[in-house]
PDB file of C-alpha atoms in Angstrom:
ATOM      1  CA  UNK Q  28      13.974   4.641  12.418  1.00 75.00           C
ATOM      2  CA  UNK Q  29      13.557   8.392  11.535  1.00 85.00           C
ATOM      3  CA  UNK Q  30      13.528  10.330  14.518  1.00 89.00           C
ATOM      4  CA  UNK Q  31      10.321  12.533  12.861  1.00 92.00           C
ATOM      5  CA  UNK Q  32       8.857   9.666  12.197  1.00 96.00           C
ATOM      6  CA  UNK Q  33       9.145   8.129  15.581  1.00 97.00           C
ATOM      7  CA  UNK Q  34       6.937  11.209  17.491  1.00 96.00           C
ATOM      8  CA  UNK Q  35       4.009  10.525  15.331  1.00 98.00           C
ATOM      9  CA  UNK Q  36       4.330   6.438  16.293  1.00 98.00           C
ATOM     10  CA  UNK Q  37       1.823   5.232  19.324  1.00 98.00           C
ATOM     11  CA  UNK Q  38       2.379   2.151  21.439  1.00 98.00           C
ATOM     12  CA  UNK Q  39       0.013  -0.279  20.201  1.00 96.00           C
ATOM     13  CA  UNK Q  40      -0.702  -1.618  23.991  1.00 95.00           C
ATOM     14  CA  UNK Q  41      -1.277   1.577  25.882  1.00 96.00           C
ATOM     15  CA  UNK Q  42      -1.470   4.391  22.606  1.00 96.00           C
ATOM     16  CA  UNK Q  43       1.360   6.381  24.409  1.00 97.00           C
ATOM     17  CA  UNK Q  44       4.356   8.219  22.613  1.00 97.00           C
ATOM     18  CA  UNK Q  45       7.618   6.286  21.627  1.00 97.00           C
ATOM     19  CA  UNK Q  46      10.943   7.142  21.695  1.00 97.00           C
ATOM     20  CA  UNK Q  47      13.898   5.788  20.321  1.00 96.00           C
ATOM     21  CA  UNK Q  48      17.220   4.366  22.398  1.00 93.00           C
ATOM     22  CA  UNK Q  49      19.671   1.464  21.970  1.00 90.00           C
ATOM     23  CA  UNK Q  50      17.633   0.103  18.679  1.00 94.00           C
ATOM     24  CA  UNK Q  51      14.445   0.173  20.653  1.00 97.00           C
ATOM     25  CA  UNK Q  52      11.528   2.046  21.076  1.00 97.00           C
ATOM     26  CA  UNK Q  53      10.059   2.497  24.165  1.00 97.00           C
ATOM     27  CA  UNK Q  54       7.085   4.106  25.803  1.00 97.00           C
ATOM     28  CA  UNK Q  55       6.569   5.632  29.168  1.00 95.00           C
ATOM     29  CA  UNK Q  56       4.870   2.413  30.377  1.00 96.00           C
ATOM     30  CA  UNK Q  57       7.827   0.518  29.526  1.00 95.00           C
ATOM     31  CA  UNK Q  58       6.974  -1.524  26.952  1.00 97.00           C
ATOM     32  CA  UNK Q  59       9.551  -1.828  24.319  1.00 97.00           C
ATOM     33  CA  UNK Q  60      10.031  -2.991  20.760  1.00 97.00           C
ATOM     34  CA  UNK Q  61      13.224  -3.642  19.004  1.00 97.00           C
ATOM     35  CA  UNK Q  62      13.738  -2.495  15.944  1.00 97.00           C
ATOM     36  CA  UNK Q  63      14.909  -5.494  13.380  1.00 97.00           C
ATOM     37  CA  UNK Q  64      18.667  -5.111  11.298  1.00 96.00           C
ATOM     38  CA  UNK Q  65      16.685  -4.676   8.633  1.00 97.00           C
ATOM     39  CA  UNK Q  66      15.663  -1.381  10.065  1.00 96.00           C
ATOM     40  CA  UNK Q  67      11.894  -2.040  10.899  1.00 97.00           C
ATOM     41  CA  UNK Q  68      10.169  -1.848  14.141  1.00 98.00           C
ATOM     42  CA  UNK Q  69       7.228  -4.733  14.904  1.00 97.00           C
ATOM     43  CA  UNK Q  70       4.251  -2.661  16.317  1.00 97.00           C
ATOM     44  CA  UNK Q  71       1.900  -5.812  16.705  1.00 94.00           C
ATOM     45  CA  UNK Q  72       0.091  -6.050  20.024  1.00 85.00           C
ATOM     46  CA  UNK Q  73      -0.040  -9.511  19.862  1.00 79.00           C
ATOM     47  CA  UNK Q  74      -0.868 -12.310  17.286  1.00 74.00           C
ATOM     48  CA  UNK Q  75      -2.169 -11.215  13.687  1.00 75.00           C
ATOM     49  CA  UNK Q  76      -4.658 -13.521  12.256  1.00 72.00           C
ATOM     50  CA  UNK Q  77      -3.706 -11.911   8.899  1.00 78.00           C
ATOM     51  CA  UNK Q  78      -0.563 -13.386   7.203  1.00 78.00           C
ATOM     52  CA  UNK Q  79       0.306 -11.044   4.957  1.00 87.00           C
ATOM     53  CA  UNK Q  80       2.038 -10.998   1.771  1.00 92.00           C
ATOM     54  CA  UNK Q  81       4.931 -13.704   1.784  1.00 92.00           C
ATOM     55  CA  UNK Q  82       8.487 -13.108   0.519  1.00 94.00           C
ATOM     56  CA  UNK Q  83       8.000 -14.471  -3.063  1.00 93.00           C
ATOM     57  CA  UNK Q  84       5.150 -12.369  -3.525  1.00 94.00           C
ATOM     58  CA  UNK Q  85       6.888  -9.409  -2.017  1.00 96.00           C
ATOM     59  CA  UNK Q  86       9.882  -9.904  -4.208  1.00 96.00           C
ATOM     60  CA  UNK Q  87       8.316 -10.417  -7.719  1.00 95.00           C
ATOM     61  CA  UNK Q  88       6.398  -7.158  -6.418  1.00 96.00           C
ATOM     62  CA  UNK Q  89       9.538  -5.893  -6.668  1.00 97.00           C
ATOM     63  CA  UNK Q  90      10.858  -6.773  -9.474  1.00 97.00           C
ATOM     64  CA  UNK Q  91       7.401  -5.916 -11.471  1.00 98.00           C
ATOM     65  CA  UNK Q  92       7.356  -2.268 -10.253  1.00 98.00           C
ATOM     66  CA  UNK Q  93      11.197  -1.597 -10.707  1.00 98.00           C
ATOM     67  CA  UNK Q  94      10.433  -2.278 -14.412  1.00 98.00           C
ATOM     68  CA  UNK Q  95       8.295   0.924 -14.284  1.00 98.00           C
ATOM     69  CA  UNK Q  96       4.674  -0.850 -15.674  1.00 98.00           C
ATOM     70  CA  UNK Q  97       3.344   0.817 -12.700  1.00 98.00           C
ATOM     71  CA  UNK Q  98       4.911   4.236 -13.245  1.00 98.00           C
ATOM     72  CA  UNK Q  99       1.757   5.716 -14.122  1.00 98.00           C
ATOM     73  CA  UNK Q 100       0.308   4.613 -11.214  1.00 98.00           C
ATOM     74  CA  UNK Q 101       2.855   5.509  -8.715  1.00 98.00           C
ATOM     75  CA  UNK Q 102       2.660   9.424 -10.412  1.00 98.00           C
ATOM     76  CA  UNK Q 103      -1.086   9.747 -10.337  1.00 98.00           C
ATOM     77  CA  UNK Q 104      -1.024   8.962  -6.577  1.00 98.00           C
ATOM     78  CA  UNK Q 105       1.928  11.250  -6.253  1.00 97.00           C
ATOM     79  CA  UNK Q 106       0.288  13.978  -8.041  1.00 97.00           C
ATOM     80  CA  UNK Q 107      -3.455  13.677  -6.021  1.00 97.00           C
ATOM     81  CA  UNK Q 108      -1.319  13.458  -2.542  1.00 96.00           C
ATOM     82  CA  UNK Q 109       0.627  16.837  -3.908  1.00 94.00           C
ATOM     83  CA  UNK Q 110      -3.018  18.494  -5.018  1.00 91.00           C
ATOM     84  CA  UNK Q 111      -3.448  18.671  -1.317  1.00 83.00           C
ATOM     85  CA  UNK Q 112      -0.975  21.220  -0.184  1.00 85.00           C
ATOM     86  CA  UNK Q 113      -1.323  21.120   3.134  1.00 86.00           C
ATOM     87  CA  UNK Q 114       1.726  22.725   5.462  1.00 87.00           C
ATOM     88  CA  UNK Q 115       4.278  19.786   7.718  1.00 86.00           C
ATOM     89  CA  UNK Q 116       2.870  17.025   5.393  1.00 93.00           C
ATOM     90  CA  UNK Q 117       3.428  13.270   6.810  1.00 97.00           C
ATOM     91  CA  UNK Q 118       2.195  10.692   5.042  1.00 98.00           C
ATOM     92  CA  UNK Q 119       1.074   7.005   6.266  1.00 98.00           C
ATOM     93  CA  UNK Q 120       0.174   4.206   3.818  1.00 98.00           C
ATOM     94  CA  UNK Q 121      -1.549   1.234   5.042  1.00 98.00           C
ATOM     95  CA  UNK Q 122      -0.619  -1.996   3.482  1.00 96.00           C
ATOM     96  CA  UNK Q 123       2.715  -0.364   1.815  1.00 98.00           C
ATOM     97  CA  UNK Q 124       4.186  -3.531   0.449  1.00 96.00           C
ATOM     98  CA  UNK Q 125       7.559  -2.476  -1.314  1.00 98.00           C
ATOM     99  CA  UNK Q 126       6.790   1.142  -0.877  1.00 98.00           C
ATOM    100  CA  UNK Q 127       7.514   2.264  -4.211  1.00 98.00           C
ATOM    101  CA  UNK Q 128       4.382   4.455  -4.207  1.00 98.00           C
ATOM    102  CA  UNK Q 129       5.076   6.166  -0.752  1.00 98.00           C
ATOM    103  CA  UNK Q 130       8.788   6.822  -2.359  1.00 98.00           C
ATOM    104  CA  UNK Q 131       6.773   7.998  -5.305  1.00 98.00           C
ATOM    105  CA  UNK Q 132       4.569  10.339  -2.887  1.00 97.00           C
ATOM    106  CA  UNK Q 133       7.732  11.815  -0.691  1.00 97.00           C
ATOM    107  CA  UNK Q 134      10.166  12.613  -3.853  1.00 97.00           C
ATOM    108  CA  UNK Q 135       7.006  14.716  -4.793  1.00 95.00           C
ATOM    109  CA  UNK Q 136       6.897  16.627  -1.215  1.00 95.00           C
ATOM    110  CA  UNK Q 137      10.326  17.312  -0.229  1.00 92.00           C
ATOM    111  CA  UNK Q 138      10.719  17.199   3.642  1.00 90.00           C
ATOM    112  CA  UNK Q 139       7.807  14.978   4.289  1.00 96.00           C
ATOM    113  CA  UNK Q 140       8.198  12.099   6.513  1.00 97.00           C
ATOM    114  CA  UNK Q 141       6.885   8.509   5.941  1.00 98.00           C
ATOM    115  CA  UNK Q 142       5.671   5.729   7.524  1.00 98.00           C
ATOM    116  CA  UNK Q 143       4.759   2.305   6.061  1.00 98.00           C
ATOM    117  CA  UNK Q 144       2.994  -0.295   7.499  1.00 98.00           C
ATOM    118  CA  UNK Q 145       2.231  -3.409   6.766  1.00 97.00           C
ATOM    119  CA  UNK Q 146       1.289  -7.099   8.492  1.00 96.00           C
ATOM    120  CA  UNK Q 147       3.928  -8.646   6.577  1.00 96.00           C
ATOM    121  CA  UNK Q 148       7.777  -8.459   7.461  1.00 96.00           C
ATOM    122  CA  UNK Q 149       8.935  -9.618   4.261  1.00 96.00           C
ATOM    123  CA  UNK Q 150       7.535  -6.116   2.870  1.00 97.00           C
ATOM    124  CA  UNK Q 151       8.736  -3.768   5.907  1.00 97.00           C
ATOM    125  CA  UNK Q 152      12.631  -5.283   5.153  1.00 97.00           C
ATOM    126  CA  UNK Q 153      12.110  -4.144   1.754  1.00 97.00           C
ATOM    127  CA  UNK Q 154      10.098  -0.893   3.031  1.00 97.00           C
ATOM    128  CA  UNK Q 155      13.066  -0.292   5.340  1.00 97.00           C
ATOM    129  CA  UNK Q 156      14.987   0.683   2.379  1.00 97.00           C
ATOM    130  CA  UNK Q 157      12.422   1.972  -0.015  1.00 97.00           C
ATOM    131  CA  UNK Q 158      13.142   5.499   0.612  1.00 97.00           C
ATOM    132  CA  UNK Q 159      15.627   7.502   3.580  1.00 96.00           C
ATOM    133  CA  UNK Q 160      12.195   9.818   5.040  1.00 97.00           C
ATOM    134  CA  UNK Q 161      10.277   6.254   5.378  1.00 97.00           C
ATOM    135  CA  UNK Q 162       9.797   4.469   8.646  1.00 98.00           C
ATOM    136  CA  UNK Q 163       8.581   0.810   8.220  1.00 98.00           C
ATOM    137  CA  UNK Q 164       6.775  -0.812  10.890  1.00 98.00           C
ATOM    138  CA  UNK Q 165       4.847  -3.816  11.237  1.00 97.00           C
ATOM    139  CA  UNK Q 166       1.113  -3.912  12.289  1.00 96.00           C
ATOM    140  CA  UNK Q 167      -2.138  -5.260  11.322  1.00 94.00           C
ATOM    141  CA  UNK Q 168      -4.286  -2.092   9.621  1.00 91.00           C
ATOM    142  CA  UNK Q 169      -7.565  -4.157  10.989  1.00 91.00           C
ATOM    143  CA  UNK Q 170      -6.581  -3.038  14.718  1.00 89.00           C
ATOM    144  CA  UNK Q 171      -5.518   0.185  15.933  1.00 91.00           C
ATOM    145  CA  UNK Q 172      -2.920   2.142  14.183  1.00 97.00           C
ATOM    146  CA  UNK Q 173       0.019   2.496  15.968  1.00 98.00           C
ATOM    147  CA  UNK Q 174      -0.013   5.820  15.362  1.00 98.00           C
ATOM    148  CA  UNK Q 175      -0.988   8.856  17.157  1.00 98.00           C
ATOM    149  CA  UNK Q 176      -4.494  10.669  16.952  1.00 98.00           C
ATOM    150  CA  UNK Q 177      -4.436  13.038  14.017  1.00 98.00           C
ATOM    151  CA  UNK Q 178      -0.635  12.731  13.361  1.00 97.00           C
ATOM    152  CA  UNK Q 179      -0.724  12.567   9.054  1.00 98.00           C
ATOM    153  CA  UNK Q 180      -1.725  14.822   6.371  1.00 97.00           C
ATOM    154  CA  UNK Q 181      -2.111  12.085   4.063  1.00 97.00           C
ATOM    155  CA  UNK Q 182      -3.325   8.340   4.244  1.00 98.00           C
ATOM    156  CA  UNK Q 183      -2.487   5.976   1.553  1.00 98.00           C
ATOM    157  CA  UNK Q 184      -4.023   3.191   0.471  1.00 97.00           C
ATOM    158  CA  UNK Q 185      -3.415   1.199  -3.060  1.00 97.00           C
ATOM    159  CA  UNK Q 186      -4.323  -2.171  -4.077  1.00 95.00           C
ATOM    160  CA  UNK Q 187      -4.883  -2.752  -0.127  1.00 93.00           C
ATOM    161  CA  UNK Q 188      -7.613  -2.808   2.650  1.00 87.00           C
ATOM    162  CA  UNK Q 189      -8.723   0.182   5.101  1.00 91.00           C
ATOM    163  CA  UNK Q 190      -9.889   0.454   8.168  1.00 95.00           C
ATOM    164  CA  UNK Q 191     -12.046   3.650   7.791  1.00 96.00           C
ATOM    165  CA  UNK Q 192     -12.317   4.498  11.353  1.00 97.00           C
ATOM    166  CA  UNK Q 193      -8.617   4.192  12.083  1.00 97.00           C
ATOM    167  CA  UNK Q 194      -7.832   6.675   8.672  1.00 98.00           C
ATOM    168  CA  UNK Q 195     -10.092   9.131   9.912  1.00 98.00           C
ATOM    169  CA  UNK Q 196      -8.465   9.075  13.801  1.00 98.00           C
ATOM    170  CA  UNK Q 197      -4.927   9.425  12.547  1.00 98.00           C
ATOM    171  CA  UNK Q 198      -5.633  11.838   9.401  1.00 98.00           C
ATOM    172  CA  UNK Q 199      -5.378  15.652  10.608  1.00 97.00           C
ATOM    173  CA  UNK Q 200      -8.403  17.941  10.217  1.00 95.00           C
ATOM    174  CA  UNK Q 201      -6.727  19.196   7.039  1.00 94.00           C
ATOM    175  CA  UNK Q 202      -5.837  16.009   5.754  1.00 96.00           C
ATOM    176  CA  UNK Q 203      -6.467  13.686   2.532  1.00 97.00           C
ATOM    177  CA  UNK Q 204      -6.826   9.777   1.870  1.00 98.00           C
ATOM    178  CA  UNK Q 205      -5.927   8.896  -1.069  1.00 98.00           C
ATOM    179  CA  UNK Q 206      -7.268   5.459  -2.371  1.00 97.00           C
ATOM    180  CA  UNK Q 207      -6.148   3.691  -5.803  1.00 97.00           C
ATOM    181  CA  UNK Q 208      -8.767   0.916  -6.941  1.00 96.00           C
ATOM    182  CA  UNK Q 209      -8.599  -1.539  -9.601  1.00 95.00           C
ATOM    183  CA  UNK Q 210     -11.492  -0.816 -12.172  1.00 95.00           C
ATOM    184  CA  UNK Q 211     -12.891  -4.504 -13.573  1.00 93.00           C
ATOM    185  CA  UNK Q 212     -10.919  -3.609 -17.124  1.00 95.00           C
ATOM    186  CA  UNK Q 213      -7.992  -3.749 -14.526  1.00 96.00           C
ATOM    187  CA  UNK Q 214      -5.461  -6.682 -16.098  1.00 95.00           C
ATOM    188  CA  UNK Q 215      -8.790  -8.228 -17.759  1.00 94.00           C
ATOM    189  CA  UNK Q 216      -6.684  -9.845 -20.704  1.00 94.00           C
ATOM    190  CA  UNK Q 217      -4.723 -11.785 -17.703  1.00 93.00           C
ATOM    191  CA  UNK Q 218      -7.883 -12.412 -15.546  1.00 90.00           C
ATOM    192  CA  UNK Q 219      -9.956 -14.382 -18.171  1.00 86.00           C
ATOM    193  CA  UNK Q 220      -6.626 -16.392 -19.440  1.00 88.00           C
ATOM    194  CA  UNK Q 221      -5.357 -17.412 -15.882  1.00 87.00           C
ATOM    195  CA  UNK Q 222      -8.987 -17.570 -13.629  1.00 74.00           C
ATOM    196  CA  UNK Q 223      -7.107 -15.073 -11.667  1.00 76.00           C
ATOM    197  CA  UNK Q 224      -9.157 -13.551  -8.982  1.00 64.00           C
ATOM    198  CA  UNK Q 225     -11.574 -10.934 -10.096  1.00 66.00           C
ATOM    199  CA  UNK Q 226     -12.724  -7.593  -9.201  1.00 66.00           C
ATOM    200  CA  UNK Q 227     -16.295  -7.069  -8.089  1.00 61.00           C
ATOM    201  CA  UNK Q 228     -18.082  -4.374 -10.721  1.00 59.00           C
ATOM    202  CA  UNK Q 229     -19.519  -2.923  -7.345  1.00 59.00           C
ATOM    203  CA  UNK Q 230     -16.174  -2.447  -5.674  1.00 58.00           C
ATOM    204  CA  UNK Q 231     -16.700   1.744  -6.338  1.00 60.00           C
ATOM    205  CA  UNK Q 232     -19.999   1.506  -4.450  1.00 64.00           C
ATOM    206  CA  UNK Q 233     -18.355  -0.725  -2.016  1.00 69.00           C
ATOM    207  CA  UNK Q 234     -16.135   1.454  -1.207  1.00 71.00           C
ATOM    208  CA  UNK Q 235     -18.294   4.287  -0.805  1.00 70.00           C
ATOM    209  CA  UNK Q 236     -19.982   2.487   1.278  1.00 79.00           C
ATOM    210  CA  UNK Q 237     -17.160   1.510   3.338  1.00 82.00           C
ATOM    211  CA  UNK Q 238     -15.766   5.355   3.708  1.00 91.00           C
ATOM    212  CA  UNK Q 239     -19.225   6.530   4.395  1.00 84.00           C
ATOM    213  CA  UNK Q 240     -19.539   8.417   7.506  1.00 90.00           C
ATOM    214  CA  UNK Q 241     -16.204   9.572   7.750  1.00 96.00           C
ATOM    215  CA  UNK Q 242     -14.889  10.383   4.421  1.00 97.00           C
ATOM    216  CA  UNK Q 243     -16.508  12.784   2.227  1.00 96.00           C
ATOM    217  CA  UNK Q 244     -15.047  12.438  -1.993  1.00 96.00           C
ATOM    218  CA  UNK Q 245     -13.688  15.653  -3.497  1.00 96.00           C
ATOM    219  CA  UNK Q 246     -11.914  13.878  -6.592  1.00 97.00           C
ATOM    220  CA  UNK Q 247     -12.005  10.715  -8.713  1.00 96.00           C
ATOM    221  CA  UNK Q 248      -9.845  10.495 -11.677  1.00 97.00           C
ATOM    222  CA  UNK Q 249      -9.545   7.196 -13.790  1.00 98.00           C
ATOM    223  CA  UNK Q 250      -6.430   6.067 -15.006  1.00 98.00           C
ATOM    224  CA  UNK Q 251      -5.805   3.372 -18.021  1.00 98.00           C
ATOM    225  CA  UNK Q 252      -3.085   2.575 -20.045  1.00 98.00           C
ATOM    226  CA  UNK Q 253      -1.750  -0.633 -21.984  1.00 98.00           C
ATOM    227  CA  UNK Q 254       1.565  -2.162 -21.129  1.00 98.00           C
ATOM    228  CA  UNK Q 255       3.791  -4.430 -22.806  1.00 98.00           C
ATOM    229  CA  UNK Q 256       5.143  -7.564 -21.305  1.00 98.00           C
ATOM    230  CA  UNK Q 257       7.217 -10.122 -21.650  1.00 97.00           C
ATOM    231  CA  UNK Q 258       6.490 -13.818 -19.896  1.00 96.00           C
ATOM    232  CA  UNK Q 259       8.613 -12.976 -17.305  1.00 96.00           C
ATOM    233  CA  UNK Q 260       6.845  -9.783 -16.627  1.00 97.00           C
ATOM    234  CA  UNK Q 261       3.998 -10.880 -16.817  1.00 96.00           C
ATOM    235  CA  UNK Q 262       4.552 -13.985 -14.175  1.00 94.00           C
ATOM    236  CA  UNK Q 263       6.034 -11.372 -11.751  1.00 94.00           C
ATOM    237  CA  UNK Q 264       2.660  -9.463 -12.192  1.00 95.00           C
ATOM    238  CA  UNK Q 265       0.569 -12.060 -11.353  1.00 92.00           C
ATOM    239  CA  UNK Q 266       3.031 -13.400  -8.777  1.00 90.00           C
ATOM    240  CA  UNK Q 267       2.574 -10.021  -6.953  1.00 91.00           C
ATOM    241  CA  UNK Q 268      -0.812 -10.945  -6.146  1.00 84.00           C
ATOM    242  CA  UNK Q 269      -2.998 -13.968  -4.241  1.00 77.00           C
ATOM    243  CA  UNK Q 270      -3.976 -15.655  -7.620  1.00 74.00           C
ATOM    244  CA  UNK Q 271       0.040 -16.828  -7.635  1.00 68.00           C
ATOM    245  CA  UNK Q 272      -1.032 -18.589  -4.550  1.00 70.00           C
ATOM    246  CA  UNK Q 273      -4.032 -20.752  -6.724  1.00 72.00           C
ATOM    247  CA  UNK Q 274      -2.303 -21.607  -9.569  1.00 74.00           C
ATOM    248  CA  UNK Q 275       1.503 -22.073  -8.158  1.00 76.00           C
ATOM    249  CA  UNK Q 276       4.499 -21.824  -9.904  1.00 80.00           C
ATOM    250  CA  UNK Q 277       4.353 -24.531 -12.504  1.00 83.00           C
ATOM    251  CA  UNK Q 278       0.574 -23.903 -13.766  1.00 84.00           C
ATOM    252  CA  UNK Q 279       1.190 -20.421 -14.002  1.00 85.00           C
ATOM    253  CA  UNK Q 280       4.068 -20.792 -15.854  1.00 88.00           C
ATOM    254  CA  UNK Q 281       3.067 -23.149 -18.689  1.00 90.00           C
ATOM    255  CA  UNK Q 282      -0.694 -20.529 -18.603  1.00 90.00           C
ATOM    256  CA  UNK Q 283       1.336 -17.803 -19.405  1.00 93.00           C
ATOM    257  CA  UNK Q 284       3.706 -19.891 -21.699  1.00 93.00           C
ATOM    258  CA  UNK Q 285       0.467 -19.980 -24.363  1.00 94.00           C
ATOM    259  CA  UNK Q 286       0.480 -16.096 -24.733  1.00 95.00           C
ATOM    260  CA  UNK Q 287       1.715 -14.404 -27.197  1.00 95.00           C
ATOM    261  CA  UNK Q 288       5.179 -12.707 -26.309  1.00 96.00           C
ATOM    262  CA  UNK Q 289       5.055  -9.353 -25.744  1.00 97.00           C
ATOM    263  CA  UNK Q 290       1.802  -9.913 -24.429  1.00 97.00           C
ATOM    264  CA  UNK Q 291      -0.057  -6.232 -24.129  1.00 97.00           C
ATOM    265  CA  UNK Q 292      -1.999  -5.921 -20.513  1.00 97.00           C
ATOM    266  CA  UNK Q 293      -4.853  -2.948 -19.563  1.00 98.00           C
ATOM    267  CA  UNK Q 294      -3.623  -0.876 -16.337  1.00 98.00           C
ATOM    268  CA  UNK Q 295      -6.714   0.136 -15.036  1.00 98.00           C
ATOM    269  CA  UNK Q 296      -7.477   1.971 -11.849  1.00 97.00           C
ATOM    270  CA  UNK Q 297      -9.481   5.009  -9.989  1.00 97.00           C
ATOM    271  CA  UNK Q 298      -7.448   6.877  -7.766  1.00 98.00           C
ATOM    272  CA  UNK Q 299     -10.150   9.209  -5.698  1.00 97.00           C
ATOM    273  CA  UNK Q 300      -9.266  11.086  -2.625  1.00 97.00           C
ATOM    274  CA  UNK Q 301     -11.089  11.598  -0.146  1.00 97.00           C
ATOM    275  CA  UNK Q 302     -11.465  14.747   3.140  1.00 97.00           C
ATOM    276  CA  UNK Q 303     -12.021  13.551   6.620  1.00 96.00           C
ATOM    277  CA  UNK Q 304     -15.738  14.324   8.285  1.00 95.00           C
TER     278      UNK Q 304
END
């Protein structure tokens, strides 16, 4: 664990400070939580009801987003986390998966720390080594953060849930969430060939919605792009997601196996951020 990263970590049964000794960290209270070979720390209170990503998923993920489709992505979020310039920046993203976009994020602000989190520990072994300024810890997003009150400059959170009341009570009073959404042009050429899941037209509104109250928008900028696949890319993209879980391996494989090869796919997302109430 980083030691910079570890001062802006909260115990997630009594919300006191951590610190780290003899691959542990401990609070005051005395509860303590090892931190895995793999370099992660579990910061669960008890029991998730969410499972989380599992390792296939996490690893075609991988494999997907080292190819670079995503590259366009991973700068736009880079680039509206940078627009902040805010001084100390520290920057949490919820539901981190690989963490190639919070690598993205602190190559763009030298110094900054990270922390990833995410419910499943197939994704915080791989965010353990996604980048040397990121902690990776494992907690459910849908309970508290274990992290302090007003601890980060930045909040990230692409392709994944938020808790809206949690962002706002670790965010500082200067600080930024950044949000990437999937627009419904988003992989469409994929999405009506494989029944893949869809995304609802009113997910902006939704979201809105959802922020409302504690978030106020000061950007939205929409991002689209076509990429070229092969099969195998293409099976790794849809592996990444829970529509690999519907079709399984074999179905999926012979779907994709009537494309044509290089198949061209539609990258298409909003990334808006957003200034704490």
């Amino acid at each position: 664990m980083l030691a910079d990263a570890v001062t802006l970590l909260a115990c997630p049964h009594c919300g006191a400070h951590l610190d780290e000794a003899d691959a542990a960290l401990l609070c005051g209270s005395g509860h303590s939580f090892d931190i895995a070979r793999q370099g992660y720390v579990s910061l669960l209170a008890g029991a998730s009801k969410i499972t989380g990503d599992s390792a296939e998923m996490i690893a075609a993920r991988a494999e997907f987003l080292d190819a670079g489709h995503f590259d366009g992505l991973r700068a736009a979020v880079a680039d509206a986390t940078a627009a902040a310039g805010v001084d100390a920046p520290a920057v949490l993203e919820v539901g981190a998966g690989t963490g190639h976009y919070l690598a993205t994020v602190l190559d763009a602000l030298p110094g900054a720390v990270g922390i990833g989190v995410d419910v499943s520990k197939a994704a915080a072994r791989r965010l353990a080594r996604s980048h040397p300024r990121t902690a990776a810890v494992v907690a459910d997003v849908w309970t508290q953060l274990p992290v302090q009150d007003g601890a980060v400059s930045h909040a990230l959170s692409i392709f994944a849930p938020r808790n809206a009341g949690e962002l706002h009570r670790v965010l500082r009073a200067d600080g930024e969430l950044v949000v990437l959404t999937p627009t419904d042009r988003h992989l469409h050429e994929l999405v009506a060939h494989l029944s893949m899941v869809r995304v609802d037209e009113n997910k902006t509104e939704r979201l809105g919605a959802a922020l409302a109250g504690h978030f106020d928008r000061i950007s939205r900028a929409a991002v689209e792009y076509p990429m070229t696949l092969s099969h195998a890319e293409a099976r790794h993209l849809v592996g990444m997601g829970p529509s690999a879980r519907h079709l399984g391996p074999v179905a999926l494989a012979d779907a994709i196996g009537e494309l044509p090869e290089p198949v061209t796919v539609t990258a298409s997302v909003t990334v808006s951020r957003y200034r704490p109430r």
